[in-house]
CSV table of C-alpha atoms and ligand atoms in Angstrom, one decimal:
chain,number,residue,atom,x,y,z
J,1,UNK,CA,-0.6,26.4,27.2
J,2,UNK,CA,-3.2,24.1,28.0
J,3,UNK,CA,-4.4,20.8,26.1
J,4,UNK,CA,-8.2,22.1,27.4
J,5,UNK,CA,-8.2,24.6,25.5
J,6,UNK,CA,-6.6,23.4,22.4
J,7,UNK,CA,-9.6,21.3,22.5
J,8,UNK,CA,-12.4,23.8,23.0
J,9,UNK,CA,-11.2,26.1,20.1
J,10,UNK,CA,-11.2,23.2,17.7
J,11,UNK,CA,-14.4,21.8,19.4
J,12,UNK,CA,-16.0,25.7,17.9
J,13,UNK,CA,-14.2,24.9,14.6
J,14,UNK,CA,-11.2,27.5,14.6
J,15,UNK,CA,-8.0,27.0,13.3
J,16,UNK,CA,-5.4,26.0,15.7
J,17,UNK,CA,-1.9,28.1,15.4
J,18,UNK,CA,1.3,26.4,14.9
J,19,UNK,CA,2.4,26.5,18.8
J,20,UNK,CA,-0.6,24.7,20.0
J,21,UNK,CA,-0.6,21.9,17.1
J,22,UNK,CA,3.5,21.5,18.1
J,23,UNK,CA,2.4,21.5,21.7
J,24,UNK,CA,-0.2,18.1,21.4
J,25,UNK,CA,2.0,16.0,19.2
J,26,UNK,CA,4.8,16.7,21.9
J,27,UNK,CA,3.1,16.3,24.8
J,28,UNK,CA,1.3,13.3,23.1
J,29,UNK,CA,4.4,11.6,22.6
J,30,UNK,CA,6.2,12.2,25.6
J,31,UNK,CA,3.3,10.7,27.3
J,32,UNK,CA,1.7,14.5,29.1
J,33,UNK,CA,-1.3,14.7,27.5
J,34,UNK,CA,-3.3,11.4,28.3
J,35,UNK,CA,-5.6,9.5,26.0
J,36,UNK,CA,-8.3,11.2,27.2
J,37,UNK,CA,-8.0,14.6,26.0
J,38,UNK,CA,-6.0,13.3,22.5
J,39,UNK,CA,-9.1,11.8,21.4
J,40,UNK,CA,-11.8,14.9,22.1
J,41,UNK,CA,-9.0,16.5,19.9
J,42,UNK,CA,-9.0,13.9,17.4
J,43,UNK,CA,-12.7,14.1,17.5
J,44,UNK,CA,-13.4,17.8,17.5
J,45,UNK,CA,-10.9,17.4,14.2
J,46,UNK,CA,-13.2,14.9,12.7
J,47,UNK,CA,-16.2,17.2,12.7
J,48,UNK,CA,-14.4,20.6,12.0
J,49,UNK,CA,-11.7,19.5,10.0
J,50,UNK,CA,-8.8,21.0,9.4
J,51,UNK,CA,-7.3,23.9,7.0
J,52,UNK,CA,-4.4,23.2,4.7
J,53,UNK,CA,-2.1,25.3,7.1
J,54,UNK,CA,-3.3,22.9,10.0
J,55,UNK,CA,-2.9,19.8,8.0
J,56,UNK,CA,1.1,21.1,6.8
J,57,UNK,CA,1.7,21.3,10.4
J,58,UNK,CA,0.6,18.6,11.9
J,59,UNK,CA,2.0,16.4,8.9
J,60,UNK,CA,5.6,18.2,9.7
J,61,UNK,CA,5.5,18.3,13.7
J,62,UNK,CA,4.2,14.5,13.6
J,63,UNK,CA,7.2,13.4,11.1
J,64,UNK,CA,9.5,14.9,13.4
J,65,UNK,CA,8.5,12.9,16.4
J,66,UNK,CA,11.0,10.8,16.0
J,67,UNK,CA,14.0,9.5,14.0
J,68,UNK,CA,14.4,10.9,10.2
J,69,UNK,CA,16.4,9.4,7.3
J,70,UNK,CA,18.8,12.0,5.5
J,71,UNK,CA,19.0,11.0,2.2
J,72,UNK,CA,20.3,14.3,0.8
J,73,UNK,CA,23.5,12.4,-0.2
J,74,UNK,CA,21.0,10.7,-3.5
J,75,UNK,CA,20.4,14.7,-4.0
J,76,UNK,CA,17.0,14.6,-6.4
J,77,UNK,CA,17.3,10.8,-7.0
J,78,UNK,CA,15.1,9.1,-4.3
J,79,UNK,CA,11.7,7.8,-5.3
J,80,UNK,CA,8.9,6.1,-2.9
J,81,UNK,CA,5.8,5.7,-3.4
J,82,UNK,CA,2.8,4.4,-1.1
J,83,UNK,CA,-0.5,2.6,-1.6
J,84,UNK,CA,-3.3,3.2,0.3
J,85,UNK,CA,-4.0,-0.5,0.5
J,86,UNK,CA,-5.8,-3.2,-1.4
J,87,UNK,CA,-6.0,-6.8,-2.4
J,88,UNK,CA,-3.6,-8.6,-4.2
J,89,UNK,CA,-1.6,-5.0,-4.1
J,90,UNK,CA,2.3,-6.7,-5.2
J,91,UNK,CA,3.2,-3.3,-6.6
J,92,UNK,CA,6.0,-2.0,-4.9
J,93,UNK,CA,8.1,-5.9,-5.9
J,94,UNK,CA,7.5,-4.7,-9.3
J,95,UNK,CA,8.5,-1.2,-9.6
J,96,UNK,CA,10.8,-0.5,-6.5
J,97,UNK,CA,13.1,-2.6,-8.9
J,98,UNK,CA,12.0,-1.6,-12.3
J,99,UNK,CA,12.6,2.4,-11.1
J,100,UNK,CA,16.5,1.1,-9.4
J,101,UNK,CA,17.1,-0.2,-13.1
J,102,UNK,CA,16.5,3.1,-14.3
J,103,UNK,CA,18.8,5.1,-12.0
J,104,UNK,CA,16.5,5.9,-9.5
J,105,UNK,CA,17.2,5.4,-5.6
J,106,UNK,CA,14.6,3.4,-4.0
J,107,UNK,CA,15.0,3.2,0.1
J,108,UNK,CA,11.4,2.1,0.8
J,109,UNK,CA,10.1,1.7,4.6
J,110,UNK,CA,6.7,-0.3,4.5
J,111,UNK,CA,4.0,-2.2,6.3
J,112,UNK,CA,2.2,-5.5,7.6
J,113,UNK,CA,-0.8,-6.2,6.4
J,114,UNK,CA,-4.2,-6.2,8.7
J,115,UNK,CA,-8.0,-7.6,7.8
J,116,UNK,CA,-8.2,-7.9,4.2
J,117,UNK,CA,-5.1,-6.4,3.0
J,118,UNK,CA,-1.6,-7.2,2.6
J,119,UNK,CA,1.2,-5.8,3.6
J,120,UNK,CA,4.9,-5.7,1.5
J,121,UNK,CA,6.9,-6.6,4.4
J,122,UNK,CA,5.0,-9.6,5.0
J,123,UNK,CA,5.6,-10.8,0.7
J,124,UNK,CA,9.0,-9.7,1.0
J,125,UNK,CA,9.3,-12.3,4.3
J,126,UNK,CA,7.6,-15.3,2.1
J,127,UNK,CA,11.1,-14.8,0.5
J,128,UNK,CA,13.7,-17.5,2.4
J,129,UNK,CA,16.2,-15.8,3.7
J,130,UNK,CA,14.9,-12.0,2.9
J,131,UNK,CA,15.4,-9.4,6.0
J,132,UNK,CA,13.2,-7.2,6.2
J,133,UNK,CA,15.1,-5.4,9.3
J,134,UNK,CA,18.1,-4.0,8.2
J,135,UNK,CA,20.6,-1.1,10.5
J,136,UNK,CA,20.6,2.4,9.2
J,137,UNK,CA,23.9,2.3,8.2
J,138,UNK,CA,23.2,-1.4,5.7
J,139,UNK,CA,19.8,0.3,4.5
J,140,UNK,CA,22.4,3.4,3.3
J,141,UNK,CA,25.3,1.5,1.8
J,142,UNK,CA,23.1,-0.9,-0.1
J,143,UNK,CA,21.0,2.0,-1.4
J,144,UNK,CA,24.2,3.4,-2.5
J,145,UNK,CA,25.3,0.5,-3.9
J,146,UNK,CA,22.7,-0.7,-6.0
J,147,UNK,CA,19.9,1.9,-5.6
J,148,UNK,CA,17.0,-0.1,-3.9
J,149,UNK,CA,16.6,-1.4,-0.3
J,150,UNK,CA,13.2,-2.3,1.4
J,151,UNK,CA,12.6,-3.1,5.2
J,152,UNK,CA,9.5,-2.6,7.5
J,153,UNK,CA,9.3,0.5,9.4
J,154,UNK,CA,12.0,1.0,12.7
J,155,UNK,CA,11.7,1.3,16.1
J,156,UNK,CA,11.4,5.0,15.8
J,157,UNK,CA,10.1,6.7,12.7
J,158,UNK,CA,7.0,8.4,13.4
J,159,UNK,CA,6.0,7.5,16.9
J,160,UNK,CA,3.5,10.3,17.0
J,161,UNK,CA,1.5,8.2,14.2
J,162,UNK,CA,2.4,5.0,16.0
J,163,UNK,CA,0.3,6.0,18.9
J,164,UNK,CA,-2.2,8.4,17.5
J,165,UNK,CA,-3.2,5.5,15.1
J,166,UNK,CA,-3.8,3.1,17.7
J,167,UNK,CA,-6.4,5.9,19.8
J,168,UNK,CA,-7.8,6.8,16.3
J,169,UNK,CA,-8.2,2.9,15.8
J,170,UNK,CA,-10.5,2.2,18.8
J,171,UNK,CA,-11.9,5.8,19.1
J,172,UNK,CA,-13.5,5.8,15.7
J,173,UNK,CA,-11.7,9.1,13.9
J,174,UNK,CA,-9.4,6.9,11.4
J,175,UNK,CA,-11.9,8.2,8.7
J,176,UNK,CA,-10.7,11.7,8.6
J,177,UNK,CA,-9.1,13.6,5.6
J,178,UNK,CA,-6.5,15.5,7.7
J,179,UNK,CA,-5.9,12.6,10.3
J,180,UNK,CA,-5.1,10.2,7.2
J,181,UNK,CA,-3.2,12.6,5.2
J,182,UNK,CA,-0.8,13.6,8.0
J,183,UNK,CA,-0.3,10.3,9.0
J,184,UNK,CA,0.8,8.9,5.9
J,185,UNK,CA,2.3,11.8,4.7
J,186,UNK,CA,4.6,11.8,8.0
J,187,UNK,CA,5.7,8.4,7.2
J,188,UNK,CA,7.0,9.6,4.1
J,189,UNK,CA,8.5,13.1,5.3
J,190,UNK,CA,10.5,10.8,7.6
J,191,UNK,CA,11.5,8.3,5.6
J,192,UNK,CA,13.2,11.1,3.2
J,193,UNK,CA,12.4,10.5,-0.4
J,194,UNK,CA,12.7,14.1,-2.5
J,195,UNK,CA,10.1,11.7,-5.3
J,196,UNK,CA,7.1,10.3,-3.7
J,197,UNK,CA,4.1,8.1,-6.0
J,198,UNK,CA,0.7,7.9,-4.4
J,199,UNK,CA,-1.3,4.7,-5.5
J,200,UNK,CA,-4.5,6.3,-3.9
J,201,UNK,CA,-7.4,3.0,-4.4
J,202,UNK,CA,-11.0,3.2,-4.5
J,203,UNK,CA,-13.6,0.4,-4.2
J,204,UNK,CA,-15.0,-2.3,-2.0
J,205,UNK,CA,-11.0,-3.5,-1.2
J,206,UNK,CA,-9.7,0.1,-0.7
J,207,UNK,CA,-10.1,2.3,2.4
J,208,UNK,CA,-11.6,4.7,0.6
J,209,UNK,CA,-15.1,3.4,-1.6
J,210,UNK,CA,-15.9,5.9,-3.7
J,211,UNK,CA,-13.5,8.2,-6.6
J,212,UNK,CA,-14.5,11.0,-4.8
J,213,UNK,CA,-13.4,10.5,-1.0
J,214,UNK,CA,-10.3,8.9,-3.2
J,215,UNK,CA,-10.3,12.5,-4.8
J,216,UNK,CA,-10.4,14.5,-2.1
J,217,UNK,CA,-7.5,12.5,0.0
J,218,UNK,CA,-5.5,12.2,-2.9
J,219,UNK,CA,-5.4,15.8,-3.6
J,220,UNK,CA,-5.0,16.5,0.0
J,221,UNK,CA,-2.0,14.1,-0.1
J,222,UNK,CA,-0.3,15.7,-3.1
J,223,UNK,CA,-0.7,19.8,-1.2
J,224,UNK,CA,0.5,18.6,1.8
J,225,UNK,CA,3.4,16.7,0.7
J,226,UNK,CA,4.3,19.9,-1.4
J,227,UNK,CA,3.5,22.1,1.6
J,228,UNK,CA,6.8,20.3,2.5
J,229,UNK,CA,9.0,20.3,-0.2
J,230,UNK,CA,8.6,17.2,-1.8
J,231,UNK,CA,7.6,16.5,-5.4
J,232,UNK,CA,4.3,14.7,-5.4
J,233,UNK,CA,2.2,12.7,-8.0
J,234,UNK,CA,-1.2,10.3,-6.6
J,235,UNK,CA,-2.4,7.9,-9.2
J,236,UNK,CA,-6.4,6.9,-8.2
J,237,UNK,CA,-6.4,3.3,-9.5
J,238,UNK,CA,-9.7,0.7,-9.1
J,239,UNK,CA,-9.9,-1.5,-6.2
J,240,UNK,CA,-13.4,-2.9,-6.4
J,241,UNK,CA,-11.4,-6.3,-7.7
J,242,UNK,CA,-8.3,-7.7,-6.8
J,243,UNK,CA,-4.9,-6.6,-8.7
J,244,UNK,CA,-3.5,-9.3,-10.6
J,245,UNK,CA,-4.6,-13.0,-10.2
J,246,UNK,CA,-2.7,-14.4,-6.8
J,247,UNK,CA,-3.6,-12.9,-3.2
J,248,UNK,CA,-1.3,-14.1,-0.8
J,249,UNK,CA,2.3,-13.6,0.1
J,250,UNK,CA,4.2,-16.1,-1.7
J,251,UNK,CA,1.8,-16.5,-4.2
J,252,UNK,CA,2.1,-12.7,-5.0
J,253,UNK,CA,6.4,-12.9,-5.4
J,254,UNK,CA,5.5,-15.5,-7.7
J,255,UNK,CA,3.2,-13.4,-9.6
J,256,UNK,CA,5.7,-10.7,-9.7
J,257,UNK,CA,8.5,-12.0,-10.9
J,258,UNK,CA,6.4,-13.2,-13.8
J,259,UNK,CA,5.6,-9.7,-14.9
J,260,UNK,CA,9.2,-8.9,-14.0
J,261,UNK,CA,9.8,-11.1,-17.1
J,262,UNK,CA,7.5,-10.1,-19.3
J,263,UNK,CA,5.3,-12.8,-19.2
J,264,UNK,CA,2.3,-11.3,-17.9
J,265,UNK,CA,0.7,-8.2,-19.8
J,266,UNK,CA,-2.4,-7.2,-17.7
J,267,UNK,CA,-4.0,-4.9,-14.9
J,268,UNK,CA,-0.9,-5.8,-13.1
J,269,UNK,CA,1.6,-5.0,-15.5
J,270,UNK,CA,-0.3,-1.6,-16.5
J,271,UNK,CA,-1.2,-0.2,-12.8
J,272,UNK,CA,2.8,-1.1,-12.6
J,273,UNK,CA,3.9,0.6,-15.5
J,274,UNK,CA,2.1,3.7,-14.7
J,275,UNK,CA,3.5,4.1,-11.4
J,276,UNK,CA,7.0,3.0,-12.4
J,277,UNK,CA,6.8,6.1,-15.1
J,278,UNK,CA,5.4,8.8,-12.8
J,279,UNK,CA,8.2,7.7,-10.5
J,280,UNK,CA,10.6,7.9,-13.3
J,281,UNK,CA,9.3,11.2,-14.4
J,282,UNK,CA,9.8,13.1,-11.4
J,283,UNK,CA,13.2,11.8,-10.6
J,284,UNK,CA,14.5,12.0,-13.9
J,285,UNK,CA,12.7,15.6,-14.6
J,286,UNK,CA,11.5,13.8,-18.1
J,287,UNK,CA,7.5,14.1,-19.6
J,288,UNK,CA,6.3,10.9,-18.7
J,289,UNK,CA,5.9,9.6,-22.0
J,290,UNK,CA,9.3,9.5,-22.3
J,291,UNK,CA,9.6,7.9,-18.8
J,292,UNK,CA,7.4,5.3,-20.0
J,293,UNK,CA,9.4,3.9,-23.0
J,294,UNK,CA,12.2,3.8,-20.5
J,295,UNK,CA,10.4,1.2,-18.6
J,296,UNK,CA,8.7,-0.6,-20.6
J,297,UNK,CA,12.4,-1.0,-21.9
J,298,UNK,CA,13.3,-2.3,-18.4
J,299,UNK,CA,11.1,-4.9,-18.1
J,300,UNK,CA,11.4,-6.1,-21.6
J,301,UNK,CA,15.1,-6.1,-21.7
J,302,UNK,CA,15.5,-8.3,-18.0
J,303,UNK,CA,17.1,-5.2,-16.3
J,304,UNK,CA,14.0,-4.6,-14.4
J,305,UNK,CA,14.6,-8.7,-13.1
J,306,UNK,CA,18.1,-8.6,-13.2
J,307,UNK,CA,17.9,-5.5,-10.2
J,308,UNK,CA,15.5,-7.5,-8.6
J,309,UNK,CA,18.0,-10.6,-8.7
J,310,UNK,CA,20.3,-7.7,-6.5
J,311,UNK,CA,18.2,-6.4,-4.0
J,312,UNK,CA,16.6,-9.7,-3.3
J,313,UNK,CA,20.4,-11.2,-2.8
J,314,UNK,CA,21.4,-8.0,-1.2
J,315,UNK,CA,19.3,-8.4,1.5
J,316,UNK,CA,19.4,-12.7,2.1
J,317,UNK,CA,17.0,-13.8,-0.2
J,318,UNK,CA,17.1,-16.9,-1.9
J,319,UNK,CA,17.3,-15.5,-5.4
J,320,UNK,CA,16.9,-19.0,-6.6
J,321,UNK,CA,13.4,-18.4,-6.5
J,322,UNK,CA,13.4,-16.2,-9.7
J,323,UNK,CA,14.2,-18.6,-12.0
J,324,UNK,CA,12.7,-21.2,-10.4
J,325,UNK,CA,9.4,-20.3,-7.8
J,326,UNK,CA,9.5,-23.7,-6.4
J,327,UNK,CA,11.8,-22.3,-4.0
J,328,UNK,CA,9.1,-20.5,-2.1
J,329,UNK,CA,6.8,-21.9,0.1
J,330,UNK,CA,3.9,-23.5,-1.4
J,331,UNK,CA,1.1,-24.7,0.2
J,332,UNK,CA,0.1,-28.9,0.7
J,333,UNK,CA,-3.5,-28.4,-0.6
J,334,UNK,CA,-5.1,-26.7,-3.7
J,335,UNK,CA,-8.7,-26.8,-3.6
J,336,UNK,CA,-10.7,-25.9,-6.8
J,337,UNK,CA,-13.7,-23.8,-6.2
J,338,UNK,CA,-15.9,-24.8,-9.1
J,339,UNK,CA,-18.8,-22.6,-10.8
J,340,UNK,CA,-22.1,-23.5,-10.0
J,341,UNK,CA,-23.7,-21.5,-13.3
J,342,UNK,CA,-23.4,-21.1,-16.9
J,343,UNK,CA,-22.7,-16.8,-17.6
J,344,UNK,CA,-20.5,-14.1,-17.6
J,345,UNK,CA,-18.7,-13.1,-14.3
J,346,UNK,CA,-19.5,-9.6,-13.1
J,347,UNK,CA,-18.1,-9.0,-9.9
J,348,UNK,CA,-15.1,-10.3,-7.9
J,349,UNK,CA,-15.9,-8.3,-4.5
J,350,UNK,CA,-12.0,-7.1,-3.2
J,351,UNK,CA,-13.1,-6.9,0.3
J,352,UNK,CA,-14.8,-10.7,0.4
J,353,UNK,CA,-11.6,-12.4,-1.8
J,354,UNK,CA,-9.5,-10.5,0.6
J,355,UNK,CA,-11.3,-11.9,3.8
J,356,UNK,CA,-11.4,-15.3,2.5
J,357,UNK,CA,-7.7,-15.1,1.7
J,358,UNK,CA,-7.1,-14.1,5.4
J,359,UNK,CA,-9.4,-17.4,6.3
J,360,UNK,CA,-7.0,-19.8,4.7
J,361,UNK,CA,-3.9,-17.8,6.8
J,362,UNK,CA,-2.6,-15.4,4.4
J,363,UNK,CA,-3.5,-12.1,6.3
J,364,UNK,CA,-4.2,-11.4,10.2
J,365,UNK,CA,-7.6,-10.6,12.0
J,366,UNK,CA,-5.6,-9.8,14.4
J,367,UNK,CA,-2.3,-7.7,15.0
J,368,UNK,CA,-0.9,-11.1,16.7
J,369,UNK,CA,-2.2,-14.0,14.3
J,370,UNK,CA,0.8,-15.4,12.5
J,371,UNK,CA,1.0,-15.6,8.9
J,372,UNK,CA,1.1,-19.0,6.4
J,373,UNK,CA,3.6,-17.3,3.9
J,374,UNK,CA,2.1,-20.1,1.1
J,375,UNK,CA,-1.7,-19.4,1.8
J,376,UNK,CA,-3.7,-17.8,-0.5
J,377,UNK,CA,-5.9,-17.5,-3.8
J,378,UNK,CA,-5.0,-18.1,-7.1
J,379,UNK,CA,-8.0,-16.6,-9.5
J,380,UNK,CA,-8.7,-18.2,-12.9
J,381,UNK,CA,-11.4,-15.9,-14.0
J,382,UNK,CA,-12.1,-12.3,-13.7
J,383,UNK,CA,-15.2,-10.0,-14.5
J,384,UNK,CA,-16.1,-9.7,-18.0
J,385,UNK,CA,-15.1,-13.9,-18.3
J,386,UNK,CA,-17.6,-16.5,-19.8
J,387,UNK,CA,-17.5,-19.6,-17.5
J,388,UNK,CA,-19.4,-23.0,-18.1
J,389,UNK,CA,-20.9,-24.6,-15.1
J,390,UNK,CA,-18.1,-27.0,-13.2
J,391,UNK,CA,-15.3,-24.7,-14.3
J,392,UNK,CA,-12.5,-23.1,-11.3
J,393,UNK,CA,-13.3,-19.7,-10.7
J,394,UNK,CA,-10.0,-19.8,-8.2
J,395,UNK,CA,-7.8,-22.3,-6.0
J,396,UNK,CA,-7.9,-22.3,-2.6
J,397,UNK,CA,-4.2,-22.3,-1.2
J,398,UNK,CA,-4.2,-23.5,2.4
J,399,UNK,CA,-1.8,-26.0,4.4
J,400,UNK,CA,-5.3,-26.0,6.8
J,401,UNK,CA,-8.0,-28.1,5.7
J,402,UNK,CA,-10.1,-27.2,8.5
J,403,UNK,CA,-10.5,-23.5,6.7
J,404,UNK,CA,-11.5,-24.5,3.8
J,405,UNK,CA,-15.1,-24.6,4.4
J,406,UNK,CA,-15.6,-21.1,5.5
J,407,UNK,CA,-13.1,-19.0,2.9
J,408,UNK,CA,-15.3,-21.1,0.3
J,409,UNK,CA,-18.3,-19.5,2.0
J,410,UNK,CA,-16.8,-15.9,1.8
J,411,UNK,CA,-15.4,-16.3,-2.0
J,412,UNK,CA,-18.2,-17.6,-3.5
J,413,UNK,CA,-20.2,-14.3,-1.6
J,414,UNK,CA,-17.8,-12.5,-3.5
J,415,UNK,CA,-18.6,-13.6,-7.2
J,416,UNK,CA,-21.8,-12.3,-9.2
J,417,UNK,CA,-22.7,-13.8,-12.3
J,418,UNK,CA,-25.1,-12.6,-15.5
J,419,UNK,CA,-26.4,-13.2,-18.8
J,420,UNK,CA,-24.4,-10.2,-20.6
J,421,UNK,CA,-21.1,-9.3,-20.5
J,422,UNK,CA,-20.6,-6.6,-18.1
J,423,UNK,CA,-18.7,-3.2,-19.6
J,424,UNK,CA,-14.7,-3.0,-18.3
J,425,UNK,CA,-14.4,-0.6,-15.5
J,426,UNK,CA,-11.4,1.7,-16.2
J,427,UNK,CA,-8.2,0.9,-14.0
J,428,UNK,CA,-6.4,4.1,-13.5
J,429,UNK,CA,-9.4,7.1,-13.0
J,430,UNK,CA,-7.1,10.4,-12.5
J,431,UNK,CA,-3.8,11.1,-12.5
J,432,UNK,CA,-2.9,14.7,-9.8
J,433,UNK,CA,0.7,15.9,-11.4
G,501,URA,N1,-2.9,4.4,6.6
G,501,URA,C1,-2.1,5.1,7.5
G,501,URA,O1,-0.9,4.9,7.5
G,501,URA,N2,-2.7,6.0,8.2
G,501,URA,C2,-4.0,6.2,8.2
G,501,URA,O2,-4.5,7.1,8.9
G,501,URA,C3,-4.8,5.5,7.3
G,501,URA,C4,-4.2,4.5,6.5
């Protein structure tokens, strides 16, 4: 077989056969097919597409580039879910532990954050003490012991994506259905979970800006990832503001562990609840009503926090923390960014609060720039808030005065302000069962 022609009969838009899509990713990873001809492939997919028989195979021949997890000793138990990525995203602290409560096995593998979002690994690392890198054979027994473990990816899971995402990075084809889905959808394969919860956002934080491209990967997500065997539910939840009020990796374990104890009942807490019971629904095979009392049971009865207190202590955290969040790193200055007008708030731009969070050190520009676990934003107002002239619309969390200046610049281009109260936009738009 040869890659040239691989590339011509997807360049005239025909649908590549099992054998040739098993012969790229190979030869990809081994290092025999060159850069070259990987991105004319990934191109000539960008403009033709690919069919759902394509997309099952790529997903499956790219998950088995490398290592996989066996997990069949949970049998139907295992639960992950993913996000697509967003601002002020703290989800999986929430309900990786609030789904363990309930019986379920969480053994999550997930990411750094880059430009305006975060990343889990990088909050779970604002913890003192938390490893994130743990050996297979740890990542199993403390699954088995107390049904929840979360590290960053290894060496070896997915290589294929590893180095297909880099080319797609600087050869401009990351913003294609089938090149996203199999890509995140091989990440999962590998990492083993039978359950798997899509948090699929839209809006100026997400990846994807409008409900419909958020449609049309979501649903791709959920076929392919039944295409190979696994039980599949995508949520589409609003990104177009931050989730919650803190942005920022110790500012966001803070945040957290407050809804972990009940004492915060908003976006958060719902967007949370919501995937926590579709999670909960598919493990347990329950309607997801049902699954729903069950956790909001768990988080008003402590056993949600309690399993938290475990995994975090499982894996080297300071649990000290949950009961008292001085114990994570805060930052030496707080700097009020007052209003300017009398009116109702109407936007909070993701993407901008994001950026400027990045400014004060909480996210990288770059894959290299190094992290302030304390920087970040704290938000005191959200859309659909009156606010007087002289009020804080947010604090500023940096231990660098000298960035100050410009992630004031970038908030304040984030907030819009008017004379009637704008109408609430709805947080969850579809649920695919
Ligand atoms: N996230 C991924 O892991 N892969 C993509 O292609 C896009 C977002």
């Amino acid at each position: 077989m040869r890659m040239y022609d691989v590339i011509e009969k997807k360049r005239d838009g025909k649908e590549l056969t099992k054998e040739e899509i098993s012969f790229f990713i190979e030869g990809y990873t081994k290092g025999e097919i060159p850069d070259y001809q990987a991105s004319a492939l990934c191109m000539a997919i960008y403009f033709r597409g690919m069919t759902e028989a394509e997309t099952v195979t790529l997903t499956e021949c790219m998950a088995k580039s490398g290592d996989t997890l066996d997990l069949s000793m949970f049998g139907e138990l295992t639960a992950d879910k993913h996000s697509t990525g967003g601002v002020g995203d703290k989800t999986t602290l929430i309900v990786a532990p609030v789904v363990a409560s309930l019986g379920g096995v969480v053994t999550k593998m997930s990411g750094r954050g880059l430009g305006h979002t975060g990343g889990t690994v990088d909050k779970l690392e604002a913890i003192p003490g938390y490893r994130t890198s743990l050996s297979e054979e740890e990542f199993i027994s403390q699954s088995k012991r107390i049904g929840i473990a979360v590290i960053g990816q290894t060496g070896n899971l997915t290589p294929a994506d590893k180095k297909l995402y880099a080319l797609r990075d600087v050869t401009a084809t990351v913003n294609s259905i089938p090149l996203i889905t199999s890509s995140i959808m091989s990440k999962k394969l590998a990492a083993g979970s039978k359950n798997i919860v899509l948090d699929v956002k839209y809006g100026s934080g997400a990846f994807m800006k409008t409900t419909e491209d958020a449609e049309i990967l979501a649903d791709n997500m959920v076929k392919i990832g039944r295409g190979c065997g696994r039980n599949v539910t995508a949520v589409l939840t609003d990104m177009n503001v931050p989730l919650g009020n803190n942005i920022g990796n110790a500012l966001e374990v803070k945040e957290s562990i407050q809804v972990l104890k009940g004492e915060q009942k908003d976006e958060l807490y719902d967007v949370c609840v919501e995937l926590s019971s579709e999670m909960v629904a598919l493990f347990k095979k329950i309607p997801v009503d049902d699954a729903k009392k069950l956790v909001v049971e768990a988080i008003d009865s402590g056993a949600a926090l309690n399993k938290m207190r475990e995994w975090l202590g499982a894996q080297g955290g300071d649990v000290r923390c949950i009961d008292d969040t001085s114990y994570l790193p805060s930052a030496p200055l707080m700097y009020p960014v007052l209003s300017d007008k009398d009116g109702y708030l109407t936007e909070t731009n993701a993407e901008l609060i994001g950026t400027s969070a990045m400014i004060l050190g909480a996210g990288r520009a770059s894959k290299e720039d190094k992290i302030d676990p304390a920087a970040g934003i704290v938000l005191c107002k959200k859309p659909g808030d009156k606010v007087k002239k002289g009020e804080a619309l947010c604090y500023l969390h940096t231990s660098d005065v000298s960035k100050i200046k410009d992630a004031e610049d970038v908030f304040r281009s984030a907030v819009k302000f008017g004379d009637e109260k704008p109408e609430k936009r709805p947080l969850i738009y579809k649920i695919i069962r």
